[in-house]
Amino acid sequence: MAVSVSMGVMKPVLGKLIALMGDEYKKLKGLRKEVSFLKRELSDMNALLEKMDDADELDQQAKNWRKDIIEISYDIEDCIDQFMDRVGDKQVGILQKASHYLRTFKDRRHLANQLQEIKTLVIQASDRRKRYMIDQCITVTNRVAVDPRLTALYQKSKGLVGMESQKEELVKWVTMDDDVPQLNVVSIVGFGGLGKTTLANEVYHQVKEHFDCMAFVSVSQKPDIIRLLSSILKQLGLHVSLACEEKDLINDLNGHLQDKRYFIVVDDLWDIRAWNTISCAFPQNKHSRAMVTTRNEDVGRVCSSSNHGSIHNMKSLSEEDSGKLFFSRIFGFEDDCPPHLIEVAGGILKKCGGLPLAIVTVASMLACQPARSKGQWEYIQNSLGVESTTNTNFEDMMEILDLSYKHLPHHLKACFLYLGTYPEDHAISRVDLVRRWVAEGFVSYSPDGHDLWDVADSYFNELANRSMIQPAYENDYIAMPYCRVHDMMLELIVRRCKEDNFIYLVDDPQQMLPKGQDKVIHRLTLDLRDVKSGTIIDVTDSSKHLSRVRSLNIFGGSNWMPPLLEFKLLRVLFLDICSSNKTTIDLTCISQLSQLRYSKIVGNGSNIVLPAQIRGLQRLETLDLSRLQNTSCNNLPEIDDVPRLSHLSVPIGTRLPEGIGKMKSLQTLCGFSLPVSSSVSITGLGELTALSELIFNCDAISMGSSVPIVIGNWMATLCDSLEKLGSLKVLSAWSSDVAWCADPLLRPSFSPPFRNLEQLHMPQWTLSNIPKWIGHLHNLSELALGVKQVLQEDIAIIGMQLPSLVGFYLRIPGVPTETIVIRGSTGFQHLKWFMLNCERLSCLAFEAGAMPNLMALELAMDPQGWDQATPRGMQHLTGLKRIKVTATKLYKLFRTMEEEEIEDELLWDVFQQAIDALPTCPALTFHEGSRVIRPEEEDSMCDSTDGPHLWMEDNNSACSD
């Protein structure tokens, strides 16, 4: 059963009306008649609402009627939620039942009155439907079929279709030597959807060897200058202090870049004020370059004219290149279009006007059809409106994107609009998003038995497959962990949200909440990143608006916090609070939000005060406190009395609660430190039979001289508990201290029953050899191990018996005793990411046919071994795109700065020579600790690791997004 597009509310309210008619409420005799009537009426109305969602156009009367029905549905659901909160508890015993009946008499009477009022509104709406013949105002044409597959087809462009000449022109400009004694700036100007960011990113990656340092940042309409400058500093390998102000960051950047040849890309610049501030950090160095992308030609002209630069006006794709992009997206090859579709395809492409975003969006919609019907394609062509081959403007583009929205299946529309709760250019966590969809009620159980979160995850895949969302990070190795929404798509979402009163967005403190209006707010997003600390936002007379809010999202560094007790029906609470003055923010009242289902709190620089216990949150499913940086790990709420809690993430160092074994609903448990937890709580882990993901930390706090004894005890207890967890899919153990992980007492000794395990990460533990039981984990897709000795037969076991493996991290302390040879017959047919950490990388050899789909190779080593640094046979890695080299820190303290620089250059030269000889010309990235020695190949618009984030040895966040 899928959720209707009627703003994700009609299906949930029908389900709750059915629940009120169940045995648990059979004694509510006076209510059952009203509930039965509402269920029948709303079921009929829901069918009509879905027809309206499929309609080509609605007249104003139909729009008004639709809006009224949606608001009535919200009212009914809110009313039922409040009623169930008061009288829904089951009672045992005659006296308890009698007492409960008397105590809830007023509540039942109140619900009856509310439902009677709502019934009157429903009858009036039904009469209006007949009087104005709403059903006849709906024109529906045959719908395009939806792709039934639930797996993502994350297709990446194999190159810039139709932009090669533009890229060559810009590369030539960026790399040329000139006599201008100062910074040069080129502005790429063009309409949204033309591919400005894509072009800039391609140029950025191609010219890295010409510059000492590089960075790529995205500005957006509401720039956070401190975050932008901090991002540039991080990409340059510099430390960023939390309390830095703009002028400090500018001075740090200016000083670092003073004697260097640098290249900075400033993407998506909207106004000149942001440029005036950011550019202060760029010294006027000869041969240095900056590149700006913007929609505003005046902004581009000012940026370039004041810096001896030039303007590059984006060109739309030619008819030929448009066809290449279109057909490649649908059929996989540009010349595979069936003859009977060529003519109609030409008509569609004319209406796309050469805009890559429009072409990809329409092509993705057609690619999701299981059949290639000419009638369906003609319907799409006719739906696109008047041809605009020479004058494609903003509204034309919005019409094309709106068509892709209209052709989403019903169950995806509310999920897609929900992306509007995030600010522009925000990297949206896949895990967070699907959990919030579930908490909002957008997802219903599937008939094949998958749980809500699996169904929601398939929704995410469908949106990605339809190009409605984009990967936030450039990543070829794992399914999209983060996504972003193109700013044109976000504009469409914002329009739709305003039209349907789906989300109320506030980005100006003076705007805040509506006063003196009847408008009801259901979901509220406050983007306060530009609000100065100490600003108080007036919410006077806003209580009636706040009381109906079911989703509250706050982004920004303001110390202001709305009165949370006013949000009586709140289901989703997301707070991203970043402050530089360490003020105290009291969130203890959260424990009284009885409807809360999802809560994530991010705190950086503020003292967050949490409630002592949350036993009142009986509906809470997700609690994520993993990114609370200034909150004591031992002062978190008591969480062992929350029956529905399924996903729990805490800051590293937190002790397991004593009653963890009672939390039978837990599926995800992240962040707890086991060495500081009691044996009783570790034993309790074995009671969590529903647990599918366990990520824990092994760092001990103040263990003293009894470390070996304590560690041995907890490890033995943990192994006993793990052997009882047959549902595990993810098992990860992390520590910042690799040395004590080598202790024999720490080596896990178990034969895991979890044959469905998909991810196993324990690289810090130094096992004597690779356990034989690893070969029985046939579903494993990610593996990270630390072993003392690797035999050739062990490599064969992993390569041949783990057919689903896409990522493999192997840590070998010291120098391997024998060469590790990867042959074509060794397996690893689907491996995309491989990392080896050892002192001498020359012990690794690849033979013909080895790892045929490997895209990324990461190598960590002691830099003193530069003369034996490169693995042998890398030319056999025919799919290799990236090589990342990390110099370990072991000998860093024993080297002078001069020795360090010499060895760095030698190591770089060795790898560069090896890579120059490779046929695939992979990109090279070189690190030493946190310092970038050579230009980092940063993912566009973000800083991220190249491989799956959980596998990085220095990543101390066990439960990052």
Coordinates of N, CA, C and O in Angstrom, one line a residue, residues 696 698 708 711-720 722-723 733 738-751 762 764-771 773 786-789 811 813:
F696 N 30.3 0.0 17.2 CA 30.7 0.4 18.6 C 32.2 0.8 18.6 O 32.9 0.6 17.6
C698 N 35.9 1.0 20.7 CA 36.7 0.2 21.7 C 37.7 1.0 22.5 O 38.5 0.5 23.1
P708 N 44.5 -4.7 30.7 CA 44.4 -6.0 30.0 C 43.3 -6.8 30.6 O 42.5 -7.5 29.9
I711 N 39.8 -5.3 29.6 CA 39.6 -5.5 28.1 C 39.3 -7.0 27.8 O 38.4 -7.3 27.1
G712 N 40.0 -7.9 28.4 CA 39.7 -9.3 28.2 C 38.3 -9.7 28.6 O 37.7 -10.4 27.9
N713 N 37.9 -9.1 29.7 CA 36.5 -9.5 30.2 C 35.5 -9.0 29.2 O 34.5 -9.7 28.9
W714 N 35.6 -7.7 28.8 CA 34.5 -7.2 28.0 C 34.5 -7.9 26.6 O 33.5 -8.1 26.0
M715 N 35.7 -8.2 26.1 CA 35.8 -8.8 24.8 C 35.1 -10.2 24.8 O 34.4 -10.6 23.9
A716 N 35.4 -11.0 25.9 CA 34.8 -12.3 26.0 C 33.3 -12.2 26.1 O 32.6 -13.0 25.5
T717 N 32.9 -11.3 26.9 CA 31.4 -11.1 27.0 C 30.8 -10.7 25.7 O 29.7 -11.2 25.3
L718 N 31.4 -9.8 25.0 CA 30.9 -9.3 23.7 C 30.8 -10.5 22.7 O 29.8 -10.6 22.0
C719 N 31.8 -11.3 22.6 CA 31.8 -12.5 21.7 C 30.6 -13.4 22.0 O 30.0 -13.9 21.1
D720 N 30.3 -13.6 23.3 CA 29.2 -14.4 23.7 C 27.9 -13.8 23.2 O 27.0 -14.5 22.7
L722 N 27.5 -11.6 20.6 CA 27.5 -11.5 19.2 C 27.0 -12.8 18.6 O 26.3 -12.8 17.6
E723 N 27.3 -13.9 19.2 CA 26.9 -15.2 18.7 C 25.4 -15.5 18.7 O 24.9 -16.4 18.2
A733 N 33.6 -2.2 14.4 CA 34.3 -1.9 15.7 C 35.4 -1.0 15.4 O 36.2 -1.2 14.5
V738 N 45.4 1.9 17.7 CA 45.7 0.6 17.0 C 46.6 -0.3 17.9 O 46.5 -1.5 17.8
A739 N 47.5 0.3 18.7 CA 48.5 -0.4 19.4 C 47.9 -1.5 20.4 O 48.2 -2.6 20.3
W740 N 46.9 -1.0 21.2 CA 46.4 -2.0 22.2 C 45.4 -2.9 21.5 O 45.1 -3.9 22.1
C741 N 45.0 -2.6 20.3 CA 44.1 -3.6 19.6 C 44.9 -4.8 19.2 O 44.3 -5.8 18.9
A742 N 46.2 -4.7 19.3 CA 47.0 -5.9 18.9 C 47.2 -6.9 20.1 O 47.7 -8.0 19.9
D743 N 46.7 -6.5 21.2 CA 46.7 -7.4 22.4 C 45.9 -8.6 22.1 O 44.8 -8.6 21.6
P744 N 46.5 -9.8 22.4 CA 45.8 -11.1 22.1 C 44.4 -11.2 22.8 O 43.5 -11.8 22.3
L745 N 44.3 -10.5 24.0 CA 43.0 -10.6 24.7 C 41.9 -9.9 23.9 O 40.7 -10.1 24.2
L746 N 42.3 -9.0 23.0 CA 41.3 -8.3 22.2 C 40.8 -9.0 21.0 O 39.9 -8.5 20.3
R747 N 41.5 -10.0 20.6 CA 41.1 -10.7 19.3 C 39.8 -11.4 19.5 O 39.6 -12.3 20.4
P748 N 38.8 -11.1 18.7 CA 37.5 -11.8 18.8 C 37.6 -13.2 18.4 O 38.2 -13.6 17.5
S749 N 37.0 -14.1 19.2 CA 37.0 -15.5 18.9 C 35.6 -16.0 18.9 O 35.0 -16.3 19.9
F750 N 35.0 -15.9 17.7 CA 33.6 -16.4 17.6 C 33.4 -16.9 16.1 O 34.1 -16.5 15.2
S751 N 32.5 -17.8 16.0 CA 32.0 -18.2 14.7 C 30.7 -17.6 14.5 O 29.7 -18.1 15.0
M762 N 36.5 -4.2 11.1 CA 37.3 -4.2 12.3 C 38.8 -4.1 11.9 O 39.6 -5.0 12.2
Q764 N 41.2 -2.2 13.1 CA 42.2 -1.9 14.1 C 42.6 -3.2 14.8 O 43.7 -3.2 15.4
W765 N 41.8 -4.1 14.9 CA 42.2 -5.4 15.5 C 43.2 -6.1 14.7 O 43.0 -6.2 13.4
T766 N 44.3 -6.6 15.3 CA 45.3 -7.3 14.5 C 45.1 -8.8 14.8 O 45.5 -9.3 15.8
L767 N 44.4 -9.4 13.8 CA 44.2 -10.9 13.9 C 45.5 -11.6 13.5 O 46.3 -11.1 12.7
S768 N 45.7 -12.8 13.9 CA 46.8 -13.6 13.5 C 46.8 -13.9 12.0 O 47.8 -13.9 11.3
N769 N 45.6 -14.2 11.5 CA 45.4 -14.5 10.1 C 43.9 -14.2 9.8 O 43.1 -13.9 10.7
I770 N 43.5 -14.3 8.5 CA 42.2 -14.1 8.1 C 41.3 -15.3 8.5 O 41.6 -16.5 8.1
P771 N 40.3 -15.1 9.3 CA 39.5 -16.3 9.8 C 38.8 -17.0 8.6 O 38.4 -16.4 7.6
W773 N 36.0 -18.5 8.6 CA 34.6 -18.3 8.5 C 34.2 -17.1 7.7 O 33.0 -16.9 7.3
G786 N 42.3 -6.2 9.9 CA 43.7 -6.0 10.2 C 44.3 -7.4 10.6 O 43.7 -8.1 11.5
V787 N 45.3 -7.8 9.9 CA 45.8 -9.2 10.1 C 47.3 -9.1 10.1 O 48.0 -8.3 9.5
K788 N 47.9 -10.1 10.9 CA 49.4 -10.1 11.1 C 50.0 -10.8 9.8 O 51.1 -10.4 9.4
Q789 N 49.4 -11.8 9.3 CA 50.0 -12.5 8.2 C 48.9 -12.8 7.2 O 47.8 -13.2 7.5
R811 N 44.7 -4.1 6.5 CA 45.8 -3.5 7.2 C 46.7 -4.6 7.7 O 46.3 -5.5 8.4
P813 N 50.3 -4.8 9.8 CA 51.3 -4.1 10.5 C 52.7 -4.6 10.1 O 52.9 -5.8 9.9

